[in-house]
Tab-separated table of C-alpha atoms and ligand atoms in Angstrom:
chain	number	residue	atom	x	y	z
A	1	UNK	CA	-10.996	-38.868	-58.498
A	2	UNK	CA	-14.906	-38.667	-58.684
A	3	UNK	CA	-16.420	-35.298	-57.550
A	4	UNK	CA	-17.002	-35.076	-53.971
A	5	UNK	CA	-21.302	-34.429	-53.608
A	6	UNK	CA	-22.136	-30.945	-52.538
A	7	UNK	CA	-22.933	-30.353	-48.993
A	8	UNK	CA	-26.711	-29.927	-48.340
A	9	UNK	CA	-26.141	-30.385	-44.744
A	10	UNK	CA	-26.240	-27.867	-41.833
A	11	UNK	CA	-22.535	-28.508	-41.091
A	12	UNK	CA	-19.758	-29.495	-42.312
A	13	UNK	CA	-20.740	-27.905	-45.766
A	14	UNK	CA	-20.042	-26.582	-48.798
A	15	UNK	CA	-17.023	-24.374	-48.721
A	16	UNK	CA	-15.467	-21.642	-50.950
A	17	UNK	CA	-12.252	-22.941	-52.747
A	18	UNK	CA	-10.206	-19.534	-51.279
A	19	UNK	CA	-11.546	-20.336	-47.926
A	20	UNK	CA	-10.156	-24.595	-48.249
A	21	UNK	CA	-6.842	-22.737	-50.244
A	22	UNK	CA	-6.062	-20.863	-47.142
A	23	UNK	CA	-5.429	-23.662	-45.320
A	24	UNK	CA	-1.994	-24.534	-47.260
A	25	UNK	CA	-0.281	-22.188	-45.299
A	26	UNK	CA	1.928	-24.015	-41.998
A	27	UNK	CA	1.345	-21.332	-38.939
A	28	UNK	CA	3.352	-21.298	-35.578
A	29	UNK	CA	1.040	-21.258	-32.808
A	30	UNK	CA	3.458	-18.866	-31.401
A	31	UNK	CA	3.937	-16.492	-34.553
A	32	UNK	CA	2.956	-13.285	-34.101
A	33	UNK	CA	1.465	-13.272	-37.494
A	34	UNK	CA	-0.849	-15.977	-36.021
A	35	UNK	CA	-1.603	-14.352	-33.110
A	36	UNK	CA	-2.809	-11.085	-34.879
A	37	UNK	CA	-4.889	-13.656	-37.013
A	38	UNK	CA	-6.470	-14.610	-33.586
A	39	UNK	CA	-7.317	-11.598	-32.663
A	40	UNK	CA	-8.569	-10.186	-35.960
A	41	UNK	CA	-11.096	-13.056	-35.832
A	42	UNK	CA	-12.423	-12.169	-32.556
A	43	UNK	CA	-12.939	-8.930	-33.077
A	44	UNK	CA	-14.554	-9.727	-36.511
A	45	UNK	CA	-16.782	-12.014	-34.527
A	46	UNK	CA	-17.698	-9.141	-31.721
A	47	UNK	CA	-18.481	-6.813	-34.288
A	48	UNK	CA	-20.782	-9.352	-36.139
A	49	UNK	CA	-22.802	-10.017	-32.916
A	50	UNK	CA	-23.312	-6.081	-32.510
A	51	UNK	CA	-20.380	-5.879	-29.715
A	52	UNK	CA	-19.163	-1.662	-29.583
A	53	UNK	CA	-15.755	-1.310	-30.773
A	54	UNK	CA	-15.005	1.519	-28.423
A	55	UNK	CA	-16.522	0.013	-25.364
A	56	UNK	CA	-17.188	-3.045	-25.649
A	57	UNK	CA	-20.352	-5.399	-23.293
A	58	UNK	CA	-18.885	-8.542	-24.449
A	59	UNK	CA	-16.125	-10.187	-25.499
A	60	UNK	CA	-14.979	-13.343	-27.754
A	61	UNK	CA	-13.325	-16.109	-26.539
A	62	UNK	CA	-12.220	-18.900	-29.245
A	63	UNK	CA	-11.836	-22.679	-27.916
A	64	UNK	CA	-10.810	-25.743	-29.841
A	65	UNK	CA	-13.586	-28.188	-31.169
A	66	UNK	CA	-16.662	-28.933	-32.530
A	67	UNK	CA	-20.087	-27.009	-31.606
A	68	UNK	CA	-20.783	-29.129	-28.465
A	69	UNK	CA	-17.127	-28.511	-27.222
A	70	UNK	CA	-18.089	-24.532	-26.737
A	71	UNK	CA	-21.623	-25.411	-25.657
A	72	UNK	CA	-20.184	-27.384	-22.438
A	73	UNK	CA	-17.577	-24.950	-22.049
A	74	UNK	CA	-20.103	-22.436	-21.699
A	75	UNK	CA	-22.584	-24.194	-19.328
A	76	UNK	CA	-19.317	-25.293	-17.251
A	77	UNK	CA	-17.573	-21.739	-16.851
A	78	UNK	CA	-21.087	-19.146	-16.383
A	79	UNK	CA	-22.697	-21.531	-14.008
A	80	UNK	CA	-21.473	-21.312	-10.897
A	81	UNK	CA	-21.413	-24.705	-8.921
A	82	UNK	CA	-24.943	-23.456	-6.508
A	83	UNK	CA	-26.517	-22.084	-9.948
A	84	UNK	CA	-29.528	-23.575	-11.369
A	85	UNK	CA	-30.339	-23.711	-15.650
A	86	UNK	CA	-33.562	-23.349	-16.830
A	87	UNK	CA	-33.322	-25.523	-20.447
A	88	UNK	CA	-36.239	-24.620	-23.337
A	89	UNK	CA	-35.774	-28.375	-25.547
A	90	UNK	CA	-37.724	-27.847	-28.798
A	91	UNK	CA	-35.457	-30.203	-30.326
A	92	UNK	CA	-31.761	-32.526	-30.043
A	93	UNK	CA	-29.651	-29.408	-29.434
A	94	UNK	CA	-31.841	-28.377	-26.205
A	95	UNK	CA	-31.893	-31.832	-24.734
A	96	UNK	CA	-27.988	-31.867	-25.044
A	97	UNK	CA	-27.498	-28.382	-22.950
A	98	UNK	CA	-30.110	-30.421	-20.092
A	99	UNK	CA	-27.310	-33.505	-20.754
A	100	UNK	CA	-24.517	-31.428	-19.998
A	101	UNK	CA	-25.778	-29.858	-17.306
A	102	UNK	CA	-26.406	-33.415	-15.886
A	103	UNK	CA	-23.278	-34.605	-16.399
A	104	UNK	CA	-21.752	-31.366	-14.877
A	105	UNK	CA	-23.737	-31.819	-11.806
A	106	UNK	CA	-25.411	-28.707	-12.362
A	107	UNK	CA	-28.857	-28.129	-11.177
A	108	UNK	CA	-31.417	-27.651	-14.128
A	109	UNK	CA	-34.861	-27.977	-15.324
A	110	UNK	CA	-36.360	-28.489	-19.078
A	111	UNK	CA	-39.040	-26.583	-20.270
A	112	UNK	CA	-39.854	-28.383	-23.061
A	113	UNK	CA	-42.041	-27.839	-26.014
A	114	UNK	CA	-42.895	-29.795	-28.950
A	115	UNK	CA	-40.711	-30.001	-31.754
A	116	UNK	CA	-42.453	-27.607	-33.750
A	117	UNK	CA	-43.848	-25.805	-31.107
A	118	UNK	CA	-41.967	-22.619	-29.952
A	119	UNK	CA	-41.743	-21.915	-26.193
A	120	UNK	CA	-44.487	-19.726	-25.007
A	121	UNK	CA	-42.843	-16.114	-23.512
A	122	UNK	CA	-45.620	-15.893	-21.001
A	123	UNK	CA	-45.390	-19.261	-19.791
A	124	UNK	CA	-41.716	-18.503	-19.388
A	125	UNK	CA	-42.180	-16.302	-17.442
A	126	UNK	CA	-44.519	-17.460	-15.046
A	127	UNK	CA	-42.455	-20.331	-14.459
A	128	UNK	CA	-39.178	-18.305	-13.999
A	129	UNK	CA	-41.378	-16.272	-11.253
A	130	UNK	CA	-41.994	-19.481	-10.019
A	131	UNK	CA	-38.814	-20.387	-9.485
A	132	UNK	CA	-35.937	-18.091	-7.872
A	133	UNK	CA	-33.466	-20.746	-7.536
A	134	UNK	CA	-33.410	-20.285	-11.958
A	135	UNK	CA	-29.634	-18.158	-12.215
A	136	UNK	CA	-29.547	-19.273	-16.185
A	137	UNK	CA	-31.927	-20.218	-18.921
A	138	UNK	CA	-30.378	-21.496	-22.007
A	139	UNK	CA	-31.823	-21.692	-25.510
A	140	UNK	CA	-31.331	-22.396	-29.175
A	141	UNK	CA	-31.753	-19.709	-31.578
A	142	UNK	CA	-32.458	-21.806	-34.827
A	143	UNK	CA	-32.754	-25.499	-33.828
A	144	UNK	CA	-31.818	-27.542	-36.055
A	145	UNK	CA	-33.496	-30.408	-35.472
A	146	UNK	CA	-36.622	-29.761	-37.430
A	147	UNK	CA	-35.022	-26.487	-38.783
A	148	UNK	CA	-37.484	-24.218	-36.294
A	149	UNK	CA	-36.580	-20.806	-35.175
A	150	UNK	CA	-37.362	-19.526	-31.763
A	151	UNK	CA	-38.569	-16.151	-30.876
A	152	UNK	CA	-35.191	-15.155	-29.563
A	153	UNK	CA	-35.904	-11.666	-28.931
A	154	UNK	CA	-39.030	-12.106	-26.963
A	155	UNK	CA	-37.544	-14.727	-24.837
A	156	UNK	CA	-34.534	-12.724	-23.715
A	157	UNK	CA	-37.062	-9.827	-22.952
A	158	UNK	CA	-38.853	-12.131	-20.899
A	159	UNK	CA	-35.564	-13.070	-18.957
A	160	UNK	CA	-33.791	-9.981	-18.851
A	161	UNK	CA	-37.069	-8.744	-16.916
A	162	UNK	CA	-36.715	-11.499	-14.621
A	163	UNK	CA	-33.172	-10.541	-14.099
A	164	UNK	CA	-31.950	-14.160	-15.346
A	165	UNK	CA	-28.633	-14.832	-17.815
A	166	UNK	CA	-29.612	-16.191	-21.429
A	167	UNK	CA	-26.949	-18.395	-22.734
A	168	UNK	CA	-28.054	-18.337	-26.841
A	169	UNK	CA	-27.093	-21.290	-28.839
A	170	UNK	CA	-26.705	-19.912	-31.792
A	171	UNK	CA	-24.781	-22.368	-33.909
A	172	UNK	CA	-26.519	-22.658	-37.377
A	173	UNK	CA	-28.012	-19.121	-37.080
A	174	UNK	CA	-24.978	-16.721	-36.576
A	175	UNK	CA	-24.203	-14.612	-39.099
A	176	UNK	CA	-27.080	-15.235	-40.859
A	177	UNK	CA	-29.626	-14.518	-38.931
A	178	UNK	CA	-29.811	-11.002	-37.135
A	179	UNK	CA	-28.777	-11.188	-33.222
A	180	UNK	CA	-27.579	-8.909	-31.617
A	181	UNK	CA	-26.439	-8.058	-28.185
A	182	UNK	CA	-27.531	-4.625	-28.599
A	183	UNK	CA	-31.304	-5.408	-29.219
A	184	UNK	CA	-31.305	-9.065	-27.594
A	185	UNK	CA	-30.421	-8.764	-24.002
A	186	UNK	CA	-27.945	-11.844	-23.390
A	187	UNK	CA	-25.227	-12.872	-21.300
A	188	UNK	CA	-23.930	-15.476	-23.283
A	189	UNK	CA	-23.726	-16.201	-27.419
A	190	UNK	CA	-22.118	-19.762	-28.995
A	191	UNK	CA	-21.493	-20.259	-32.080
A	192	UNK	CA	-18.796	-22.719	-33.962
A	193	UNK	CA	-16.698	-21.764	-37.270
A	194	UNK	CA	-18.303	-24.230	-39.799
A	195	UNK	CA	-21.925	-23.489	-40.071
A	196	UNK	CA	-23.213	-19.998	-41.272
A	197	UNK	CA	-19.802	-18.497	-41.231
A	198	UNK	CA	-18.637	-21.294	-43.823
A	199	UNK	CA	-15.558	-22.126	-42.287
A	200	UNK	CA	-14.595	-25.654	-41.857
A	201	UNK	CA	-15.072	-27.203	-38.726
A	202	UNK	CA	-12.555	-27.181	-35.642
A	203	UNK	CA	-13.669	-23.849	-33.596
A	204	UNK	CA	-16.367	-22.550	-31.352
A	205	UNK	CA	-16.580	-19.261	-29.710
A	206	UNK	CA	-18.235	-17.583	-27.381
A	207	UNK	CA	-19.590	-14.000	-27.031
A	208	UNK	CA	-20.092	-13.051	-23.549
A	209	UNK	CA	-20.825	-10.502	-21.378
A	210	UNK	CA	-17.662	-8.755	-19.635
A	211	UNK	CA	-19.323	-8.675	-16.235
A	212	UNK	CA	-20.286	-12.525	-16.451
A	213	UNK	CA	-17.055	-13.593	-17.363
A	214	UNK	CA	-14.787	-11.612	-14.773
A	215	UNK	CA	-17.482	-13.485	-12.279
A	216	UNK	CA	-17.289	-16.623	-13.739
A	217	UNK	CA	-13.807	-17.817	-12.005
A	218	UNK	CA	-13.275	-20.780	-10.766
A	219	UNK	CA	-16.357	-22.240	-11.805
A	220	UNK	CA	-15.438	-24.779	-14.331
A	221	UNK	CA	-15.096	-28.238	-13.415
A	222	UNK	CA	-12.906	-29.040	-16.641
A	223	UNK	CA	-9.333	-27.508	-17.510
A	224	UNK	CA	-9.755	-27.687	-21.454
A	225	UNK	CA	-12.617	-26.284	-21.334
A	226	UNK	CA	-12.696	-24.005	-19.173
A	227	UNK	CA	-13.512	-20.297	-20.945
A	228	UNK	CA	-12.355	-18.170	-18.178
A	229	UNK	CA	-8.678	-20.027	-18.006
A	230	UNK	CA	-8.722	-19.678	-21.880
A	231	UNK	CA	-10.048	-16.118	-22.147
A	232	UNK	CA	-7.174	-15.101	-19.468
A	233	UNK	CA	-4.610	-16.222	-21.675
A	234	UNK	CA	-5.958	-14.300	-24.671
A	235	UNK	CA	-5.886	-11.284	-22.396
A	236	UNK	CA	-2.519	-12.087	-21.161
A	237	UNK	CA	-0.126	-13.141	-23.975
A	238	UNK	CA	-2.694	-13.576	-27.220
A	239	UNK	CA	-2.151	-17.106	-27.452
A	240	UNK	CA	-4.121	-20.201	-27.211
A	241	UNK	CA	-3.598	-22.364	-23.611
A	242	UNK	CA	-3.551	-25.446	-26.053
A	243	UNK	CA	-2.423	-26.565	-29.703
A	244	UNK	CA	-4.515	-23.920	-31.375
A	245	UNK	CA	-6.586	-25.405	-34.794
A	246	UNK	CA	-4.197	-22.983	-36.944
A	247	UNK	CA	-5.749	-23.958	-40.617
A	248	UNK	CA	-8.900	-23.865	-39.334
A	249	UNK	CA	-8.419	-20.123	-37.874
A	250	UNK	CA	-6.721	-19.353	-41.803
A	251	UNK	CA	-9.865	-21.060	-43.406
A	252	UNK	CA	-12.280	-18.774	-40.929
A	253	UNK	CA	-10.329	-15.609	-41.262
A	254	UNK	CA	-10.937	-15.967	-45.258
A	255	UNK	CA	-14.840	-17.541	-44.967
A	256	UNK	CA	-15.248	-14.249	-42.848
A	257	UNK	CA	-13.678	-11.739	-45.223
A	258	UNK	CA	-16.034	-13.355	-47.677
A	259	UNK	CA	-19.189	-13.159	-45.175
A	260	UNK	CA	-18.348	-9.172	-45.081
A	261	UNK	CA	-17.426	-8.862	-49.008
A	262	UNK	CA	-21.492	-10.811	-49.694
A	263	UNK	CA	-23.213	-8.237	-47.551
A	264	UNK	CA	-22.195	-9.439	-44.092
A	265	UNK	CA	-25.419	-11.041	-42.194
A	266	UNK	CA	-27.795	-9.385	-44.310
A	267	UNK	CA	-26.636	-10.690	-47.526
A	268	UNK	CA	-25.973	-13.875	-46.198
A	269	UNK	CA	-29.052	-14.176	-45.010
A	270	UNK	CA	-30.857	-13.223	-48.095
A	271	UNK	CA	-28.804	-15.854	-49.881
A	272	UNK	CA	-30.304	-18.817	-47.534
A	273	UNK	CA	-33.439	-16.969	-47.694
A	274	UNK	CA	-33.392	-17.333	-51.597
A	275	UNK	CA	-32.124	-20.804	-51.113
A	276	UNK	CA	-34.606	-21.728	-48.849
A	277	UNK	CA	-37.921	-20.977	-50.913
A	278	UNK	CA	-36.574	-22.303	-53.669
A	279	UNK	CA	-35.959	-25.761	-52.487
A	280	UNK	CA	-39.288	-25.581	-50.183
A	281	UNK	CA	-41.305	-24.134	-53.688
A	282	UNK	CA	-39.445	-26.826	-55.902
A	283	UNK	CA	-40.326	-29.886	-52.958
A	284	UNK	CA	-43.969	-28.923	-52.863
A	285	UNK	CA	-43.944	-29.386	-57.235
A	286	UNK	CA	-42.496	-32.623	-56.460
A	287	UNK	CA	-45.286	-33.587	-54.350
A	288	UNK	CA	-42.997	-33.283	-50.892
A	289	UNK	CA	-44.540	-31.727	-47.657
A	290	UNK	CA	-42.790	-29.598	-45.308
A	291	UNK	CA	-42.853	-30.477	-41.301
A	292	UNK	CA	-43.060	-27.342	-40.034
A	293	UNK	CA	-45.281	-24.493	-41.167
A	294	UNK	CA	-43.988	-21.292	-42.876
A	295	UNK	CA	-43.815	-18.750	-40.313
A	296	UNK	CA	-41.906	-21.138	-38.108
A	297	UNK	CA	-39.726	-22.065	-40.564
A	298	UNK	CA	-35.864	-20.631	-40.234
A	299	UNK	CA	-33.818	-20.285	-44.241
A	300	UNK	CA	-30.931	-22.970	-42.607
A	301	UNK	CA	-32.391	-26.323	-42.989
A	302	UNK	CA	-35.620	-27.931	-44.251
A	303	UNK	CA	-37.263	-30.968	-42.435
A	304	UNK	CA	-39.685	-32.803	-45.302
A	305	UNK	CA	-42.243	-35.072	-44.505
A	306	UNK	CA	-41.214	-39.586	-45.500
A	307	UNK	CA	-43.732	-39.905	-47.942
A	308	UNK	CA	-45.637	-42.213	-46.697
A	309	UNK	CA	-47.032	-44.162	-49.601
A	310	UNK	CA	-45.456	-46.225	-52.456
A	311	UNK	CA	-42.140	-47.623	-51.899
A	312	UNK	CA	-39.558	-45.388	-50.465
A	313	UNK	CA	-36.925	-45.851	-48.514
A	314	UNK	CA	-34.314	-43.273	-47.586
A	315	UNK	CA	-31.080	-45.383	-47.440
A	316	UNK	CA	-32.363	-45.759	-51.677
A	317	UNK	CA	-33.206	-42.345	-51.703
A	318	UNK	CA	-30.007	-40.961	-50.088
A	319	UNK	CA	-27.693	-43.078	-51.832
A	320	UNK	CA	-29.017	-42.484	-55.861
A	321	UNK	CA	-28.660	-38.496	-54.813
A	322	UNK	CA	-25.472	-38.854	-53.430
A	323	UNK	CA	-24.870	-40.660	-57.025
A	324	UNK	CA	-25.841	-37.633	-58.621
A	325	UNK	CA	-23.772	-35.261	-56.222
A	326	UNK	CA	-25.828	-33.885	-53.594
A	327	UNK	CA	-25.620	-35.263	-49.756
A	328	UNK	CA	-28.592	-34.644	-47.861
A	329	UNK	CA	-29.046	-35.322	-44.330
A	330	UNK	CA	-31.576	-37.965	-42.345
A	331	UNK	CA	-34.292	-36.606	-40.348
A	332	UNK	CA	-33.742	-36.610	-36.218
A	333	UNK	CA	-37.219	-35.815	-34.828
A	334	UNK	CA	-38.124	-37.852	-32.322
A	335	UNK	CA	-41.858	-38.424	-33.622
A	336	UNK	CA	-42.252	-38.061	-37.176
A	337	UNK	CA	-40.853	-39.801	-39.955
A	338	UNK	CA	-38.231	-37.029	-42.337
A	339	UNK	CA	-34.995	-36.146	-43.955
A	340	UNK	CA	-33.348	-32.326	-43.886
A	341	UNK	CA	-31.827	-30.398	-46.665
A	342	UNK	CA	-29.731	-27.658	-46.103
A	343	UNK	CA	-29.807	-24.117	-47.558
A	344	UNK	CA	-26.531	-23.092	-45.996
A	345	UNK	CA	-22.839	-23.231	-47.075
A	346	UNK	CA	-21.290	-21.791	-50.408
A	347	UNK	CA	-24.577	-22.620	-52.775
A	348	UNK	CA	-26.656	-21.172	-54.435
A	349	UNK	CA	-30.738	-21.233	-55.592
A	350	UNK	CA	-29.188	-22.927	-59.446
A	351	UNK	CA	-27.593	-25.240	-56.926
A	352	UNK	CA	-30.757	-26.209	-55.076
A	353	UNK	CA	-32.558	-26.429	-58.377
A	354	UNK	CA	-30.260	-28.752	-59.586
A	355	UNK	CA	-30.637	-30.549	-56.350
A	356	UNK	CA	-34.726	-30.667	-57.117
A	357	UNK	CA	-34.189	-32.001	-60.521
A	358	UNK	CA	-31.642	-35.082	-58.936
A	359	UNK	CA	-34.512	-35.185	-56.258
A	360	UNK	CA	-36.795	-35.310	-58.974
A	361	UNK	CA	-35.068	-37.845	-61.297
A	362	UNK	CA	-34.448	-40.712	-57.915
A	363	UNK	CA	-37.774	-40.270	-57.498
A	364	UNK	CA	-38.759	-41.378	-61.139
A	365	UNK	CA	-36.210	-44.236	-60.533
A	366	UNK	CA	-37.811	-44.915	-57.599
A	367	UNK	CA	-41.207	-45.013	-58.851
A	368	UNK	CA	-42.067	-43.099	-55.654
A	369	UNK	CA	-44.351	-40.788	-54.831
A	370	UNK	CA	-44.601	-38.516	-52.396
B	1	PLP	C1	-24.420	-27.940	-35.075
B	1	PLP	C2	-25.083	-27.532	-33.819
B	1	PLP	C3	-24.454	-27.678	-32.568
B	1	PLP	C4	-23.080	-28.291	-32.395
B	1	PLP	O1	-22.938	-29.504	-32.969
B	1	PLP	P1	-21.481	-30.107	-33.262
B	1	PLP	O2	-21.796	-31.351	-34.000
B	1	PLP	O3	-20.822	-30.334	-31.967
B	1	PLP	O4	-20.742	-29.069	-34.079
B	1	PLP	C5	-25.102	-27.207	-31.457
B	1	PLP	N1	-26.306	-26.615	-31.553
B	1	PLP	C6	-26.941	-26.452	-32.718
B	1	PLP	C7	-28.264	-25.774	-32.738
B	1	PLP	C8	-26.353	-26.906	-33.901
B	1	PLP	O5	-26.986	-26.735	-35.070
């Protein structure tokens, strides 16, 4: 068997080998070994979102899936049928909270900025003033898209002032990034197994506010997904409503034993950090540009610049890396030309300089330049 390429994607990525070995275990969904399992990982995931132990604001609620499965959830089960969602789209992962809303039938509105263009707090909250009607405003912490990272903090001042709930899409920024519930006023935080955490994919979860939650019944128009059903039956027998993903809970409960044993979010987040600058530092040798500019720039994934002379083409350009062992990822902007790398998952800055030297080699090959 050839070696698989390393992951320099924002998810599915590059996992420990403990946290794929703890997946060889078989696990009745009914065990109570399993169930403890369940219920160690929500806690874990309170705690790392800066929930009180003793007396706890929020709590977690697991749910079967990929990202977007918790995302709808979310936006189906908080807002109630006659609510309205104020959406801030910097990027792919905004537009698709405004999609499911449509789809849902619930009333919303965009406020959209460009992609590299955070949303302005003021603005916000003029328009929120603006607008009674506005129950919800959702957001994305880090989005991915171009790799940007929104002034979290200063937008859920702005709407806890207006008295609004922020629902905080935090997929590729938990546990990585600091947020917590403590310092950033929010009803809602999502958040999937397979991104920061490094688990493998096949979980989201949701950290919500107690109050918002009890209130939320009824609301959902789906059964599956429907957080309020689900978290019910946590409180009721500690089980999952549906097949649970049982390897993928085994595989999280070990990536997040290995999150606490590297520091937790800080030293996770100085990891990327590391990562991060050394793939942007060892880009710009090459001749690369980056699309967004520094201080905007989150350590989870890079968005570089097509070069636009010579002849490259990324389909070559992918392809004679993946040769050498690294996947990379294609850019999804919708105006400018670009590919992402990654800085998350189980690497490390030799890792990314290895990746620079492949990048550096295809490009030879190539006879590209950027
Ligand atoms: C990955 C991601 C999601 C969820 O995507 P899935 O492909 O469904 O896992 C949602 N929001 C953001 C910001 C993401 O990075």
């Amino acid at each position: 068997m050839s070696k698989e390429p390393m992951l320099l994607t924002p998810g599915p990525l590059t996992t420990s080998k403990a946290t794929k070995e703890a997946m060889l275990r078989d696990w009745g969904s009914r065990d109570a070994a399993f169930i403890k399992l369940s219920a160690e990982i929500c806690q874990k995931l309170e705690i790392l979102a800066g929930v009180e132990p003793e007396n706890p604001s929020h709590c977690c609620v697991l749910i079967q899936g990929s990202g977007t499965f918790v995302v709808e959830a979310a936006l189906d089960t908080l807002v109630p049928k006659d609510g309205k969602v104020l959406v801030l789209v910097n990027g792919a992962y905004g537009a698709r909270m405004a999609r499911i809303c449509e789809i849902k039938g619930r009333s919303y509105e965009i406020f959209e900025t460009d992609e590299d263009t955070p949303p302005d707090a003021e603005q916000l909250a003029k328009h929120l003033a603006d607008d009674p009607e506005i129950t919800h405003v959702a957001a994305v912490h880090c989005e991915t898209t171009s790799g940007i990272l929104n002034p979290i903090a200063e937008i859920a001042d702005t709407i806890a002032k207006a008295e609004r709930h922020l629902i905080i899409d935090a997929m590729s920024s938990f546990g990585a990034l600091p947020l917590n519930v403590q310092d950033v006023a929010c009803a809602t935080i999502l958040a999937s197994s397979n991104k920061c955490l490094q688990g493998v994919p096949g979980v989201g979860f949701a950290i919500i506010e107690k109050t918002a939650l009890t209130a939320s019944k009824g609301n959902a128009t789906s059964l599956s997904l429907d957080l309020y059903d689900q978290w019910q039956n946590f409180e009721q027998t500690g089980q999952w409503r549906f097949t649970p993903p049982t390897h993928v809970l085994a595989a999280l409960g070990q990536a997040l034993i290995e999150h606490e044993a590297e520091g937790g979010i800080e030293g996770r987040g100085r990891r990327y950090q590391e990562n991060c600058q050394t793939l942007v530092a060892g880009m710009q040798r090459l001749g690369f540009s980056t699309y967004l500019s520094d201080n905007l720039q989150a350590p989870i994934i890079v968005t570089f610049n097509l070069p636009s002379e010579g002849n490259f083409e990324f389909e070559q350009f992918y392809d004679k890396l993946h040769d050498r062992g690294f996947a990379i990822y294609p850019g999804k902007l919708t105006k400018a030309d670009s590919f992402r790398i990654g800085c998350i998952g189980d690497i490390t800055k030799v890792d990314i300089e290895n990746a620079v030297k492949a990048i550096a080699e295809v490009m030879a090959e190539m006879s590209s330049v950027p």
